[in-house]
Structures are given as C-alpha cells and as structure tokens.
C-alpha cells in the first residue's frame, strides 16, 4: 500500500494564511452574526477569531498579522503571538485555512 | 411548547429516490417514491428560497442519486445565488462527461462520494453495480481536478469493516479532505437487512483502534469523522443534533421531516411543502414539535445531565427497539431496553443470514411488514 503523500503543513512566520477555497465568511442576516461556511460544517467565530480570519487574505504574512492585531488590540506582540499561532495552526489542521 | 424555536441551519434535500445502486444499508424508506411523485423544479426552487429566508445556510443535495435530476444545475445555481452552501452527496456513477464542471460553474461548493468498499469487489457487491468502484474513482478525480473539496463516505457493516485501513489509503490516494467512517444506522433498508449487516463485537473493537490510531497519525492531513455503531454504544448520539432543533430533511415529493426515518413513527403526520410554507411547518407542525427540546422527555432522560448533549438520542430507534418513540434511545445504558441491543447483535450473529434484500423501488413493501413483526417479538 502507498504511504501518505500529503504532509501536515506547519506554520512559519513567512506563511501567508488564506481561507481555503470553498470556505467562506458570510454575514447571516437572519441571526445577525458572521458565519464561516465549510464542507458539511458551519462555524460561528467570536470577535477575536473574526479579526484574525479577516486578515487571512493570502497577502498578510503571519508577522504582519501579528503586527496588525497588536495595533488593533493595543497589546504587545509577544503577548498575543502564542494564541494567534495556535489558532492558525489549528484552523490549518482542520482544512479551513491554507498556510 | 415552551421551547424557543431557533432557525434551522441545515437541510437534507432528497431530490429523488431513484438510484443506480441497490445498497442494502440504504437509509431511504422501504416505500420508495417513483419519479412521477418527485417535486418539479419550480417546487424545489421555491422551497430553497424559503429555506434561505428561514436561515438555512447549508443544503445537502442527496437522494437516491441526485445527479439523476436533469435540473440539478438549476437548483445549485439558485442556492449559490442565495449564498447557501451546497454539498452534493453522490454515488459517483453514471455521471456524464462534463457534468461535474457544469455543477461547479453553477456554484457547487463540495462533493461527498460514497464508497461501498475500499476494494473493487466489495463496492460492486454491496451496490450491485458493475464497475462501480472505478467509476467512483473517476468521479473523485474530476471533483478534485475542478478544485472542489472532496469527502469520501464509507458506510460500514459486517461486509467491509475489515477494509478500514484500505478506506484510509483510498481517501489519501483520492486527495480527499475528509473521510467519514460511518457505521450503518439501522433504519430503512438497513433495518430490514440488519441480520445480514451487523458486525460482531471483535470487529467493532478492532475498528475503534484502527480509526483512533489513524486520526492521530493523520492529524492535519486527513480529517477522519467516525460515526460509531449505536448497537455497541453506551450513550446515544444527538440524532440530527436534536429533533427539529437545527436541521430537517425533505423527501422527493416535498414532505418535510425531522429525519430520514421519522415516517416510521405512528401517529405523526408530516406536511408537504406547497400545502404549507416551510416556516409554518418548521415552527408549527405538531410532528416537529412532538419531540422538540426536552419537555417531552420521560425518565431516565428528564433528570439526566446529558439531556442537552444527546437530546434523548434517536426517536426512530426508540420506536423500532423499545416500541415507543418517546422512550430513551435504547443505545443508552440508562434505557431499560438497553440489553435488547446486545440481544440483536447476538441474533444477527447466530442468524447465519448473509444475503441482502437489495434496495429497489417496489421491493421493500412486503418485506416491511415481515420485519416489523420480527422487531416486536425481539
């Protein structure tokens, strides 16, 4: 039997995360909330998750995302780095974000 | 009804009962509808508009085989225009050249292809369709070539439970994003064929180990969703996420139901779209309100701290095995009928049955009465 060709993608600071094709962030008028639609699952990201996801546009590097969030939340980069990195790795592992 | 009714998120649209495959584990009802009972294009479009207005965000286009509907592109286009996420659930055989690309053009978001076996001989035997395996592989290739995410669905029973490592290899080879290892739910045709499908305890234990090892090994590479077998469970599943809680289904003739097998519960009347609006049915149908929330529950559910985890489990399984749709799902260890599950596993093992009642329009009705009588005795 063959061995898996695909490998788990690990986050680096040069990664430019983007929502995967066919994963979309959409405002739901009925519930007045942002929904993330993906194959067979709907997620309801909280405000912090939304701010990260909005920066996952394929142009911002992880370093730039951290700088941007640090300004938005008026928090030192070193304080937010671990949380943001964990978030992005987790969403990559769930096939929602491409790194 | 004291419960707050929230808008539904998901809808399963069974566009047709026609299917090229004849799988004995099919979840469709035994009384399959012929093509002349199917709702026309305009009916489905109007239903989809109302579903989007009501808050539905994802629609699973299923059947039968949904690609047998020549208007599938039109239906997908409308859903896409309304921002509804579309998931095509297909057998992956008999799909004409260029059709997948046409569906992608229409706005299709995701495809799920069922594989009856990980080996060609198994796929062919279970679906009773020649060369099914190779055709499915071909369809999977077209889905990935068109850039769509792919899920492989593997419905598991006695005849393929030992193929799980091969299913995992197959999903990787086909570049699938997700693999569903879905142990068959014994409703519809699967209930009729239960003795021929039920795996033994040793195979189920092996399966759990194989799946857990693969989930860890393939973390971040392949998502493996594991639908565990109810008859071997300690606690029930939150069937449909709770009765009429955030999802529903529609039969080919437009009948709106809380789940696949709800029609097996005596006394419930299900309404058809067109005679009533979808909002009316979702909010006010007595059948939808019958088991909504937790008010309907008796003991042991009523005082159970899991009641908002599993919502009492499956009403149809309670009907089929405990003889009462309002009883605790017998999959639950707290159900007084829980021992019947083990009894039914035993019965299947000693029955020596291996042959299938293949799923065909018109062939399930007489067998139904026979099976119902058996279930009451057991």
mmCIF file of C-alpha atoms in Angstrom, chain B residues 14-17 31 33-40 43-44 47 69 249-257 270-275:
data_model
loop_
_atom_site.group_PDB
_atom_site.id
_atom_site.type_symbol
_atom_site.label_atom_id
_atom_site.label_comp_id
_atom_site.label_asym_id
_atom_site.label_seq_id
_atom_site.Cartn_x
_atom_site.Cartn_y
_atom_site.Cartn_z
ATOM 1 C CA UNK B 14 -33.631 14.031 -1.094
ATOM 2 C CA UNK B 15 -34.280 15.116 -4.658
ATOM 3 C CA UNK B 16 -35.175 11.631 -5.878
ATOM 4 C CA UNK B 17 -35.409 8.056 -4.640
ATOM 5 C CA UNK B 31 -41.625 2.567 0.288
ATOM 6 C CA UNK B 33 -41.242 7.039 -4.433
ATOM 7 C CA UNK B 34 -41.276 6.702 -8.200
ATOM 8 C CA UNK B 35 -40.139 9.531 -10.482
ATOM 9 C CA UNK B 36 -43.725 10.724 -11.034
ATOM 10 C CA UNK B 37 -44.022 11.599 -7.325
ATOM 11 C CA UNK B 38 -40.973 13.897 -7.365
ATOM 12 C CA UNK B 39 -41.431 17.618 -6.848
ATOM 13 C CA UNK B 40 -40.849 19.628 -10.037
ATOM 14 C CA UNK B 43 -41.257 23.470 -6.297
ATOM 15 C CA UNK B 44 -37.659 22.873 -5.262
ATOM 16 C CA UNK B 47 -38.550 25.618 -1.246
ATOM 17 C CA UNK B 69 -32.263 15.063 -11.765
ATOM 18 C CA UNK B 249 -34.981 16.856 5.597
ATOM 19 C CA UNK B 250 -37.266 16.910 2.609
ATOM 20 C CA UNK B 251 -38.410 13.770 0.758
ATOM 21 C CA UNK B 252 -38.626 13.695 -3.068
ATOM 22 C CA UNK B 253 -42.348 14.583 -3.013
ATOM 23 C CA UNK B 254 -41.766 17.643 -0.798
ATOM 24 C CA UNK B 255 -42.737 16.053 2.523
ATOM 25 C CA UNK B 256 -40.799 17.844 5.268
ATOM 26 C CA UNK B 257 -39.475 15.563 8.024
ATOM 27 C CA UNK B 270 -45.843 15.120 8.137
ATOM 28 C CA UNK B 271 -46.756 18.047 5.965
ATOM 29 C CA UNK B 272 -45.804 18.685 2.383
ATOM 30 C CA UNK B 273 -44.152 21.819 1.148
ATOM 31 C CA UNK B 274 -46.608 23.642 -1.106
ATOM 32 C CA UNK B 275 -49.610 22.796 1.036
#
